[in-house]
Amino acid sequence: MIHTLRASTLIKRPRAEVFEFFSDPVNLERITPPELRFRILTPSPIEMREGLHIDYELRLMGVPFRWETLISTWEPPHRFVDEQLRGPYARWVHTHTFKDDPAGTLIEDEVQWSLPLFPFGQVAYPIVSRQVARIFQHREQTIHDLLT
């Protein structure tokens, strides 16, 4: 079963500047909740582009995971899509969209995700959905702190 999370935040900075922030994968470490112990394994510097694979390590509910992402779409400064190739989810497709707004830049996120081992994995849905929502709440606050 595919679940969808949508989130948006308005940043009082020009789109090119906001997109540049997201173009540096190191910033993903900065906006991820510390308890996830998120760490990029791919050596820096990483030049974002379509077809790029990035390897991470993180902990979910204390369990360590490796995560491999594919940048499947790269359209600066408008949008990009990262897709989990290997990791804790059966599906994770995250579309990042950046739009001009009179007050700055509107960042829109859409994540389509599903749990492994359907239908048995659905037992964990209430816990995992709260965690995913919390990750994006933390991310929104941290982006505001860093870019405003």
PDB file of N, CA, C and O in Angstrom, residues 17-95:
ATOM      1  N   GLU A  17      18.817  30.520  -4.562  1.00  0.00           N
ATOM      2  CA  GLU A  17      19.575  30.336  -3.317  1.00  0.00           C
ATOM      3  C   GLU A  17      19.064  29.127  -2.526  1.00  0.00           C
ATOM      4  O   GLU A  17      19.848  28.334  -1.995  1.00  0.00           O
ATOM      5  N   VAL A  18      17.748  28.980  -2.462  1.00  0.00           N
ATOM      6  CA  VAL A  18      17.165  27.843  -1.741  1.00  0.00           C
ATOM      7  C   VAL A  18      17.504  26.533  -2.459  1.00  0.00           C
ATOM      8  O   VAL A  18      17.895  25.550  -1.823  1.00  0.00           O
ATOM      9  N   PHE A  19      17.393  26.535  -3.778  1.00  0.00           N
ATOM     10  CA  PHE A  19      17.724  25.319  -4.542  1.00  0.00           C
ATOM     11  C   PHE A  19      19.193  24.961  -4.350  1.00  0.00           C
ATOM     12  O   PHE A  19      19.540  23.780  -4.210  1.00  0.00           O
ATOM     13  N   GLU A  20      20.055  25.969  -4.319  1.00  0.00           N
ATOM     14  CA  GLU A  20      21.492  25.711  -4.120  1.00  0.00           C
ATOM     15  C   GLU A  20      21.734  25.016  -2.785  1.00  0.00           C
ATOM     16  O   GLU A  20      22.553  24.105  -2.679  1.00  0.00           O
ATOM     17  N   PHE A  21      21.014  25.430  -1.746  1.00  0.00           N
ATOM     18  CA  PHE A  21      21.126  24.782  -0.435  1.00  0.00           C
ATOM     19  C   PHE A  21      20.803  23.290  -0.555  1.00  0.00           C
ATOM     20  O   PHE A  21      21.515  22.438  -0.028  1.00  0.00           O
ATOM     21  N   PHE A  22      19.728  22.968  -1.279  1.00  0.00           N
ATOM     22  CA  PHE A  22      19.320  21.571  -1.443  1.00  0.00           C
ATOM     23  C   PHE A  22      20.205  20.810  -2.423  1.00  0.00           C
ATOM     24  O   PHE A  22      20.167  19.593  -2.468  1.00  0.00           O
ATOM     25  N   SER A  23      21.001  21.527  -3.196  1.00  0.00           N
ATOM     26  CA  SER A  23      21.908  20.891  -4.158  1.00  0.00           C
ATOM     27  C   SER A  23      23.133  20.297  -3.492  1.00  0.00           C
ATOM     28  O   SER A  23      23.886  19.565  -4.132  1.00  0.00           O
ATOM     29  N   ASP A  24      23.336  20.606  -2.246  1.00  0.00           N
ATOM     30  CA  ASP A  24      24.474  20.076  -1.500  1.00  0.00           C
ATOM     31  C   ASP A  24      23.968  18.978  -0.569  1.00  0.00           C
ATOM     32  O   ASP A  24      23.332  19.263   0.452  1.00  0.00           O
ATOM     33  N   PRO A  25      24.226  17.706  -0.887  1.00  0.00           N
ATOM     34  CA  PRO A  25      23.718  16.609  -0.050  1.00  0.00           C
ATOM     35  C   PRO A  25      24.149  16.694   1.412  1.00  0.00           C
ATOM     36  O   PRO A  25      23.459  16.171   2.282  1.00  0.00           O
ATOM     37  N   VAL A  26      25.249  17.362   1.697  1.00  0.00           N
ATOM     38  CA  VAL A  26      25.692  17.514   3.086  1.00  0.00           C
ATOM     39  C   VAL A  26      24.612  18.213   3.920  1.00  0.00           C
ATOM     40  O   VAL A  26      24.453  17.932   5.106  1.00  0.00           O
ATOM     41  N   ASN A  27      23.842  19.087   3.283  1.00  0.00           N
ATOM     42  CA  ASN A  27      22.785  19.781   4.018  1.00  0.00           C
ATOM     43  C   ASN A  27      21.676  18.850   4.457  1.00  0.00           C
ATOM     44  O   ASN A  27      20.952  19.162   5.406  1.00  0.00           O
ATOM     45  N   LEU A  28      21.542  17.693   3.815  1.00  0.00           N
ATOM     46  CA  LEU A  28      20.551  16.720   4.261  1.00  0.00           C
ATOM     47  C   LEU A  28      20.880  16.235   5.668  1.00  0.00           C
ATOM     48  O   LEU A  28      19.987  16.044   6.488  1.00  0.00           O
ATOM     49  N   GLU A  29      22.152  16.082   5.957  1.00  0.00           N
ATOM     50  CA  GLU A  29      22.559  15.717   7.321  1.00  0.00           C
ATOM     51  C   GLU A  29      22.134  16.801   8.302  1.00  0.00           C
ATOM     52  O   GLU A  29      21.709  16.509   9.413  1.00  0.00           O
ATOM     53  N   ARG A  30      22.244  18.055   7.883  1.00  0.00           N
ATOM     54  CA  ARG A  30      21.930  19.186   8.761  1.00  0.00           C
ATOM     55  C   ARG A  30      20.441  19.303   9.073  1.00  0.00           C
ATOM     56  O   ARG A  30      20.080  19.814  10.130  1.00  0.00           O
ATOM     57  N   ILE A  31      19.564  18.865   8.161  1.00  0.00           N
ATOM     58  CA  ILE A  31      18.130  19.045   8.356  1.00  0.00           C
ATOM     59  C   ILE A  31      17.410  17.775   8.818  1.00  0.00           C
ATOM     60  O   ILE A  31      16.197  17.766   8.968  1.00  0.00           O
ATOM     61  N   THR A  32      18.155  16.708   9.050  1.00  0.00           N
ATOM     62  CA  THR A  32      17.586  15.440   9.514  1.00  0.00           C
ATOM     63  C   THR A  32      17.680  15.384  11.039  1.00  0.00           C
ATOM     64  O   THR A  32      18.701  15.769  11.614  1.00  0.00           O
ATOM     65  N   PRO A  33      16.625  14.921  11.715  1.00  0.00           N
ATOM     66  CA  PRO A  33      16.677  14.841  13.179  1.00  0.00           C
ATOM     67  C   PRO A  33      17.907  14.080  13.672  1.00  0.00           C
ATOM     68  O   PRO A  33      18.241  13.020  13.119  1.00  0.00           O
ATOM     69  N   PRO A  34      18.593  14.612  14.687  1.00  0.00           N
ATOM     70  CA  PRO A  34      19.839  13.992  15.149  1.00  0.00           C
ATOM     71  C   PRO A  34      19.687  12.556  15.630  1.00  0.00           C
ATOM     72  O   PRO A  34      20.615  11.757  15.503  1.00  0.00           O
ATOM     73  N   GLU A  35      18.529  12.193  16.168  1.00  0.00           N
ATOM     74  CA  GLU A  35      18.363  10.829  16.685  1.00  0.00           C
ATOM     75  C   GLU A  35      18.403   9.777  15.582  1.00  0.00           C
ATOM     76  O   GLU A  35      18.578   8.594  15.848  1.00  0.00           O
ATOM     77  N   LEU A  36      18.278  10.207  14.315  1.00  0.00           N
ATOM     78  CA  LEU A  36      18.385   9.256  13.204  1.00  0.00           C
ATOM     79  C   LEU A  36      19.834   8.933  12.866  1.00  0.00           C
ATOM     80  O   LEU A  36      20.094   8.004  12.098  1.00  0.00           O
ATOM     81  N   ARG A  37      20.755   9.686  13.433  1.00  0.00           N
ATOM     82  CA  ARG A  37      22.194   9.470  13.198  1.00  0.00           C
ATOM     83  C   ARG A  37      22.494   9.326  11.703  1.00  0.00           C
ATOM     84  O   ARG A  37      23.238   8.430  11.286  1.00  0.00           O
ATOM     85  N   PHE A  38      21.892  10.207  10.923  1.00  0.00           N
ATOM     86  CA  PHE A  38      22.008  10.192   9.476  1.00  0.00           C
ATOM     87  C   PHE A  38      23.416  10.596   9.068  1.00  0.00           C
ATOM     88  O   PHE A  38      23.943  11.595   9.546  1.00  0.00           O
ATOM     89  N   ARG A  39      24.022   9.788   8.181  1.00  0.00           N
ATOM     90  CA  ARG A  39      25.392  10.062   7.756  1.00  0.00           C
ATOM     91  C   ARG A  39      25.546   9.681   6.295  1.00  0.00           C
ATOM     92  O   ARG A  39      25.116   8.611   5.863  1.00  0.00           O
ATOM     93  N   ILE A  40      26.137  10.589   5.522  1.00  0.00           N
ATOM     94  CA  ILE A  40      26.405  10.315   4.113  1.00  0.00           C
ATOM     95  C   ILE A  40      27.674   9.482   4.013  1.00  0.00           C
ATOM     96  O   ILE A  40      28.701   9.838   4.590  1.00  0.00           O
ATOM     97  N   LEU A  41      27.614   8.376   3.272  1.00  0.00           N
ATOM     98  CA  LEU A  41      28.770   7.508   3.085  1.00  0.00           C
ATOM     99  C   LEU A  41      29.502   7.805   1.775  1.00  0.00           C
ATOM    100  O   LEU A  41      30.694   7.526   1.655  1.00  0.00           O
ATOM    101  N   THR A  42      28.788   8.351   0.796  1.00  0.00           N
ATOM    102  CA  THR A  42      29.409   8.698  -0.484  1.00  0.00           C
ATOM    103  C   THR A  42      30.435   9.796  -0.249  1.00  0.00           C
ATOM    104  O   THR A  42      30.134  10.791   0.412  1.00  0.00           O
ATOM    105  N   PRO A  43      31.657   9.630  -0.753  1.00  0.00           N
ATOM    106  CA  PRO A  43      32.687  10.647  -0.520  1.00  0.00           C
ATOM    107  C   PRO A  43      32.312  12.015  -1.117  1.00  0.00           C
ATOM    108  O   PRO A  43      31.715  12.088  -2.187  1.00  0.00           O
ATOM    109  N   SER A  44      32.670  13.067  -0.385  1.00  0.00           N
ATOM    110  CA  SER A  44      32.465  14.449  -0.857  1.00  0.00           C
ATOM    111  C   SER A  44      33.671  14.876  -1.666  1.00  0.00           C
ATOM    112  O   SER A  44      34.761  14.357  -1.466  1.00  0.00           O
ATOM    113  N   PRO A  45      33.516  15.839  -2.535  1.00  0.00           N
ATOM    114  CA  PRO A  45      32.274  16.552  -2.843  1.00  0.00           C
ATOM    115  C   PRO A  45      31.392  15.707  -3.754  1.00  0.00           C
ATOM    116  O   PRO A  45      31.866  14.900  -4.547  1.00  0.00           O
ATOM    117  N   ILE A  46      30.070  15.913  -3.613  1.00  0.00           N
ATOM    118  CA  ILE A  46      29.086  15.208  -4.426  1.00  0.00           C
ATOM    119  C   ILE A  46      28.441  16.231  -5.347  1.00  0.00           C
ATOM    120  O   ILE A  46      27.863  17.202  -4.877  1.00  0.00           O
ATOM    121  N   GLU A  47      28.551  16.003  -6.630  1.00  0.00           N
ATOM    122  CA  GLU A  47      27.929  16.899  -7.601  1.00  0.00           C
ATOM    123  C   GLU A  47      26.572  16.324  -7.986  1.00  0.00           C
ATOM    124  O   GLU A  47      26.482  15.266  -8.609  1.00  0.00           O
ATOM    125  N   MET A  48      25.523  17.013  -7.570  1.00  0.00           N
ATOM    126  CA  MET A  48      24.172  16.533  -7.841  1.00  0.00           C
ATOM    127  C   MET A  48      23.897  16.552  -9.343  1.00  0.00           C
ATOM    128  O   MET A  48      24.257  17.495 -10.038  1.00  0.00           O
ATOM    129  N   ARG A  49      23.252  15.469  -9.807  1.00  0.00           N
ATOM    130  CA  ARG A  49      22.881  15.347 -11.216  1.00  0.00           C
ATOM    131  C   ARG A  49      21.944  14.161 -11.340  1.00  0.00           C
ATOM    132  O   ARG A  49      21.882  13.295 -10.448  1.00  0.00           O
ATOM    133  N   GLU A  50      21.217  14.135 -12.442  1.00  0.00           N
ATOM    134  CA  GLU A  50      20.355  13.001 -12.718  1.00  0.00           C
ATOM    135  C   GLU A  50      21.224  11.757 -12.882  1.00  0.00           C
ATOM    136  O   GLU A  50      22.277  11.792 -13.508  1.00  0.00           O
ATOM    137  N   GLY A  51      20.777  10.662 -12.276  1.00  0.00           N
ATOM    138  CA  GLY A  51      21.516   9.405 -12.358  1.00  0.00           C
ATOM    139  C   GLY A  51      22.491   9.180 -11.215  1.00  0.00           C
ATOM    140  O   GLY A  51      23.066   8.099 -11.103  1.00  0.00           O
ATOM    141  N   LEU A  52      22.669  10.176 -10.354  1.00  0.00           N
ATOM    142  CA  LEU A  52      23.595  10.057  -9.227  1.00  0.00           C
ATOM    143  C   LEU A  52      23.065   9.076  -8.186  1.00  0.00           C
ATOM    144  O   LEU A  52      21.882   9.089  -7.865  1.00  0.00           O
ATOM    145  N   HIS A  53      23.962   8.242  -7.657  1.00  0.00           N
ATOM    146  CA  HIS A  53      23.642   7.351  -6.540  1.00  0.00           C
ATOM    147  C   HIS A  53      24.348   7.904  -5.310  1.00  0.00           C
ATOM    148  O   HIS A  53      25.535   8.237  -5.370  1.00  0.00           O
ATOM    149  N   ILE A  54      23.629   7.980  -4.193  1.00  0.00           N
ATOM    150  CA  ILE A  54      24.202   8.455  -2.931  1.00  0.00           C
ATOM    151  C   ILE A  54      23.909   7.399  -1.871  1.00  0.00           C
ATOM    152  O   ILE A  54      22.774   6.924  -1.753  1.00  0.00           O
ATOM    153  N   ASP A  55      24.939   7.043  -1.095  1.00  0.00           N
ATOM    154  CA  ASP A  55      24.790   6.068  -0.020  1.00  0.00           C
ATOM    155  C   ASP A  55      24.787   6.773   1.324  1.00  0.00           C
ATOM    156  O   ASP A  55      25.602   7.674   1.570  1.00  0.00           O
ATOM    157  N   TYR A  56      23.862   6.326   2.198  1.00  0.00           N
ATOM    158  CA  TYR A  56      23.702   6.887   3.537  1.00  0.00           C
ATOM    159  C   TYR A  56      23.674   5.754   4.550  1.00  0.00           C
ATOM    160  O   TYR A  56      23.474   4.587   4.210  1.00  0.00           O
ATOM    161  N   GLU A  57      23.782   6.169   5.787  1.00  0.00           N
ATOM    162  CA  GLU A  57      23.577   5.270   6.915  1.00  0.00           C
ATOM    163  C   GLU A  57      22.701   6.027   7.902  1.00  0.00           C
ATOM    164  O   GLU A  57      22.879   7.232   8.084  1.00  0.00           O
ATOM    165  N   LEU A  58      21.735   5.356   8.516  1.00  0.00           N
ATOM    166  CA  LEU A  58      20.874   5.991   9.497  1.00  0.00           C
ATOM    167  C   LEU A  58      20.299   4.949  10.429  1.00  0.00           C
ATOM    168  O   LEU A  58      20.471   3.743  10.206  1.00  0.00           O
ATOM    169  N   ARG A  59      19.630   5.428  11.467  1.00  0.00           N
ATOM    170  CA  ARG A  59      18.960   4.546  12.414  1.00  0.00           C
ATOM    171  C   ARG A  59      17.483   4.927  12.462  1.00  0.00           C
ATOM    172  O   ARG A  59      17.159   6.102  12.588  1.00  0.00           O
ATOM    173  N   LEU A  60      16.643   3.926  12.365  1.00  0.00           N
ATOM    174  CA  LEU A  60      15.203   4.120  12.536  1.00  0.00           C
ATOM    175  C   LEU A  60      14.766   3.278  13.713  1.00  0.00           C
ATOM    176  O   LEU A  60      14.969   2.063  13.714  1.00  0.00           O
ATOM    177  N   MET A  61      14.228   3.944  14.730  1.00  0.00           N
ATOM    178  CA  MET A  61      13.829   3.274  15.962  1.00  0.00           C
ATOM    179  C   MET A  61      14.987   2.470  16.540  1.00  0.00           C
ATOM    180  O   MET A  61      14.809   1.366  17.029  1.00  0.00           O
ATOM    181  N   GLY A  62      16.204   3.010  16.400  1.00  0.00           N
ATOM    182  CA  GLY A  62      17.398   2.389  16.942  1.00  0.00           C
ATOM    183  C   GLY A  62      18.033   1.333  16.061  1.00  0.00           C
ATOM    184  O   GLY A  62      19.119   0.852  16.349  1.00  0.00           O
ATOM    185  N   VAL A  63      17.371   0.948  14.970  1.00  0.00           N
ATOM    186  CA  VAL A  63      17.884  -0.108  14.092  1.00  0.00           C
ATOM    187  C   VAL A  63      18.687   0.538  12.962  1.00  0.00           C
ATOM    188  O   VAL A  63      18.195   1.421  12.270  1.00  0.00           O
ATOM    189  N   PRO A  64      19.955   0.112  12.787  1.00  0.00           N
ATOM    190  CA  PRO A  64      20.771   0.710  11.714  1.00  0.00           C
ATOM    191  C   PRO A  64      20.359   0.207  10.326  1.00  0.00           C
ATOM    192  O   PRO A  64      20.023  -0.959  10.154  1.00  0.00           O
ATOM    193  N   PHE A  65      20.375   1.131   9.370  1.00  0.00           N
ATOM    194  CA  PHE A  65      20.045   0.816   7.984  1.00  0.00           C
ATOM    195  C   PHE A  65      21.042   1.493   7.064  1.00  0.00           C
ATOM    196  O   PHE A  65      21.514   2.590   7.352  1.00  0.00           O
ATOM    197  N   ARG A  66      21.290   0.848   5.945  1.00  0.00           N
ATOM    198  CA  ARG A  66      21.969   1.502   4.818  1.00  0.00           C
ATOM    199  C   ARG A  66      20.873   1.962   3.881  1.00  0.00           C
ATOM    200  O   ARG A  66      19.829   1.325   3.770  1.00  0.00           O
ATOM    201  N   TRP A  67      21.106   3.075   3.199  1.00  0.00           N
ATOM    202  CA  TRP A  67      20.106   3.639   2.297  1.00  0.00           C
ATOM    203  C   TRP A  67      20.836   4.086   1.044  1.00  0.00           C
ATOM    204  O   TRP A  67      21.808   4.840   1.126  1.00  0.00           O
ATOM    205  N   GLU A  68      20.401   3.613  -0.090  1.00  0.00           N
ATOM    206  CA  GLU A  68      20.965   4.055  -1.367  1.00  0.00           C
ATOM    207  C   GLU A  68      19.878   4.801  -2.126  1.00  0.00           C
ATOM    208  O   GLU A  68      18.768   4.300  -2.302  1.00  0.00           O
ATOM    209  N   THR A  69      20.219   6.012  -2.559  1.00  0.00           N
ATOM    210  CA  THR A  69      19.285   6.883  -3.264  1.00  0.00           C
ATOM    211  C   THR A  69      19.755   7.113  -4.692  1.00  0.00           C
ATOM    212  O   THR A  69      20.951   7.254  -4.940  1.00  0.00           O
ATOM    213  N   LEU A  70      18.796   7.187  -5.586  1.00  0.00           N
ATOM    214  CA  LEU A  70      19.032   7.572  -6.972  1.00  0.00           C
ATOM    215  C   LEU A  70      18.391   8.935  -7.192  1.00  0.00           C
ATOM    216  O   LEU A  70      17.213   9.120  -6.853  1.00  0.00           O
ATOM    217  N   ILE A  71      19.138   9.883  -7.732  1.00  0.00           N
ATOM    218  CA  ILE A  71      18.549  11.147  -8.162  1.00  0.00           C
ATOM    219  C   ILE A  71      17.989  10.861  -9.558  1.00  0.00           C
ATOM    220  O   ILE A  71      18.730  10.808 -10.534  1.00  0.00           O
ATOM    221  N   SER A  72      16.686  10.620  -9.630  1.00  0.00           N
ATOM    222  CA  SER A  72      16.070  10.193 -10.881  1.00  0.00           C
ATOM    223  C   SER A  72      15.645  11.362 -11.762  1.00  0.00           C
ATOM    224  O   SER A  72      15.476  11.190 -12.973  1.00  0.00           O
ATOM    225  N   THR A  73      15.468  12.521 -11.165  1.00  0.00           N
ATOM    226  CA  THR A  73      15.111  13.735 -11.904  1.00  0.00           C
ATOM    227  C   THR A  73      15.916  14.881 -11.319  1.00  0.00           C
ATOM    228  O   THR A  73      15.999  15.020 -10.092  1.00  0.00           O
ATOM    229  N   TRP A  74      16.491  15.689 -12.187  1.00  0.00           N
ATOM    230  CA  TRP A  74      17.293  16.844 -11.740  1.00  0.00           C
ATOM    231  C   TRP A  74      16.999  18.002 -12.691  1.00  0.00           C
ATOM    232  O   TRP A  74      17.462  18.007 -13.828  1.00  0.00           O
ATOM    233  N   GLU A  75      16.187  18.953 -12.234  1.00  0.00           N
ATOM    234  CA  GLU A  75      15.757  20.083 -13.051  1.00  0.00           C
ATOM    235  C   GLU A  75      15.973  21.395 -12.298  1.00  0.00           C
ATOM    236  O   GLU A  75      15.013  22.032 -11.856  1.00  0.00           O
ATOM    237  N   PRO A  76      17.233  21.820 -12.125  1.00  0.00           N
ATOM    238  CA  PRO A  76      17.490  23.055 -11.385  1.00  0.00           C
ATOM    239  C   PRO A  76      16.936  24.275 -12.104  1.00  0.00           C
ATOM    240  O   PRO A  76      16.956  24.304 -13.334  1.00  0.00           O
ATOM    241  N   PRO A  77      16.453  25.250 -11.409  1.00  0.00           N
ATOM    242  CA  PRO A  77      16.207  25.340  -9.962  1.00  0.00           C
ATOM    243  C   PRO A  77      14.754  25.043  -9.614  1.00  0.00           C
ATOM    244  O   PRO A  77      14.205  25.625  -8.674  1.00  0.00           O
ATOM    245  N   HIS A  78      14.117  24.135 -10.360  1.00  0.00           N
ATOM    246  CA  HIS A  78      12.681  23.892 -10.196  1.00  0.00           C
ATOM    247  C   HIS A  78      12.335  22.666  -9.345  1.00  0.00           C
ATOM    248  O   HIS A  78      11.465  22.754  -8.484  1.00  0.00           O
ATOM    249  N   ARG A  79      13.009  21.548  -9.625  1.00  0.00           N
ATOM    250  CA  ARG A  79      12.657  20.341  -8.868  1.00  0.00           C
ATOM    251  C   ARG A  79      13.713  19.263  -9.033  1.00  0.00           C
ATOM    252  O   ARG A  79      14.527  19.294  -9.952  1.00  0.00           O
ATOM    253  N   PHE A  80      13.657  18.309  -8.103  1.00  0.00           N
ATOM    254  CA  PHE A  80      14.415  17.077  -8.261  1.00  0.00           C
ATOM    255  C   PHE A  80      13.684  15.971  -7.514  1.00  0.00           C
ATOM    256  O   PHE A  80      12.833  16.224  -6.658  1.00  0.00           O
ATOM    257  N   VAL A  81      14.005  14.742  -7.890  1.00  0.00           N
ATOM    258  CA  VAL A  81      13.366  13.567  -7.297  1.00  0.00           C
ATOM    259  C   VAL A  81      14.459  12.612  -6.851  1.00  0.00           C
ATOM    260  O   VAL A  81      15.388  12.321  -7.600  1.00  0.00           O
ATOM    261  N   ASP A  82      14.349  12.152  -5.593  1.00  0.00           N
ATOM    262  CA  ASP A  82      15.238  11.085  -5.134  1.00  0.00           C
ATOM    263  C   ASP A  82      14.391   9.861  -4.827  1.00  0.00           C
ATOM    264  O   ASP A  82      13.304   9.957  -4.289  1.00  0.00           O
ATOM    265  N   GLU A  83      14.925   8.708  -5.228  1.00  0.00           N
ATOM    266  CA  GLU A  83      14.227   7.442  -5.043  1.00  0.00           C
ATOM    267  C   GLU A  83      15.122   6.469  -4.292  1.00  0.00           C
ATOM    268  O   GLU A  83      16.292   6.300  -4.647  1.00  0.00           O
ATOM    269  N   GLN A  84      14.561   5.842  -3.264  1.00  0.00           N
ATOM    270  CA  GLN A  84      15.311   4.823  -2.537  1.00  0.00           C
ATOM    271  C   GLN A  84      15.476   3.604  -3.425  1.00  0.00           C
ATOM    272  O   GLN A  84      14.505   3.062  -3.941  1.00  0.00           O
ATOM    273  N   LEU A  85      16.728   3.182  -3.623  1.00  0.00           N
ATOM    274  CA  LEU A  85      17.005   1.928  -4.323  1.00  0.00           C
ATOM    275  C   LEU A  85      17.178   0.785  -3.332  1.00  0.00           C
ATOM    276  O   LEU A  85      16.848  -0.359  -3.615  1.00  0.00           O
ATOM    277  N   ARG A  86      17.737   1.138  -2.169  1.00  0.00           N
ATOM    278  CA  ARG A  86      17.936   0.156  -1.103  1.00  0.00           C
ATOM    279  C   ARG A  86      17.745   0.881   0.211  1.00  0.00           C
ATOM    280  O   ARG A  86      18.242   1.996   0.394  1.00  0.00           O
ATOM    281  N   GLY A  87      17.005   0.276   1.126  1.00  0.00           N
ATOM    282  CA  GLY A  87      16.773   0.914   2.413  1.00  0.00           C
ATOM    283  C   GLY A  87      15.614   0.287   3.154  1.00  0.00           C
ATOM    284  O   GLY A  87      15.147  -0.801   2.794  1.00  0.00           O
ATOM    285  N   PRO A  88      15.123   0.989   4.166  1.00  0.00           N
ATOM    286  CA  PRO A  88      14.122   0.398   5.058  1.00  0.00           C
ATOM    287  C   PRO A  88      12.703   0.347   4.493  1.00  0.00           C
ATOM    288  O   PRO A  88      11.860  -0.366   5.036  1.00  0.00           O
ATOM    289  N   TYR A  89      12.417   1.081   3.439  1.00  0.00           N
ATOM    290  CA  TYR A  89      11.062   1.130   2.888  1.00  0.00           C
ATOM    291  C   TYR A  89      10.962   0.247   1.645  1.00  0.00           C
ATOM    292  O   TYR A  89      11.946   0.051   0.940  1.00  0.00           O
ATOM    293  N   ALA A  90       9.762  -0.226   1.367  1.00  0.00           N
ATOM    294  CA  ALA A  90       9.542  -0.937   0.108  1.00  0.00           C
ATOM    295  C   ALA A  90       9.552   0.066  -1.039  1.00  0.00           C
ATOM    296  O   ALA A  90       9.963  -0.254  -2.151  1.00  0.00           O
ATOM    297  N   ARG A  91       9.110   1.292  -0.743  1.00  0.00           N
ATOM    298  CA  ARG A  91       9.100   2.372  -1.732  1.00  0.00           C
ATOM    299  C   ARG A  91       9.302   3.693  -1.000  1.00  0.00           C
ATOM    300  O   ARG A  91       8.717   3.924   0.052  1.00  0.00           O
ATOM    301  N   TRP A  92      10.135   4.547  -1.579  1.00  0.00           N
ATOM    302  CA  TRP A  92      10.338   5.919  -1.077  1.00  0.00           C
ATOM    303  C   TRP A  92      10.717   6.759  -2.290  1.00  0.00           C
ATOM    304  O   TRP A  92      11.811   6.618  -2.840  1.00  0.00           O
ATOM    305  N   VAL A  93       9.792   7.593  -2.736  1.00  0.00           N
ATOM    306  CA  VAL A  93      10.031   8.496  -3.857  1.00  0.00           C
ATOM    307  C   VAL A  93       9.698   9.889  -3.368  1.00  0.00           C
ATOM    308  O   VAL A  93       8.550  10.184  -3.039  1.00  0.00           O
ATOM    309  N   HIS A  94      10.723  10.736  -3.312  1.00  0.00           N
ATOM    310  CA  HIS A  94      10.598  12.076  -2.734  1.00  0.00           C
ATOM    311  C   HIS A  94      10.792  13.115  -3.831  1.00  0.00           C
ATOM    312  O   HIS A  94      11.878  13.254  -4.381  1.00  0.00           O
ATOM    313  N   THR A  95       9.711  13.849  -4.125  1.00  0.00           N
ATOM    314  CA  THR A  95       9.760  14.920  -5.115  1.00  0.00           C
ATOM    315  C   THR A  95       9.869  16.245  -4.389  1.00  0.00           C
ATOM    316  O   THR A  95       9.029  16.573  -3.544  1.00  0.00           O
TER     317      THR A  95
END
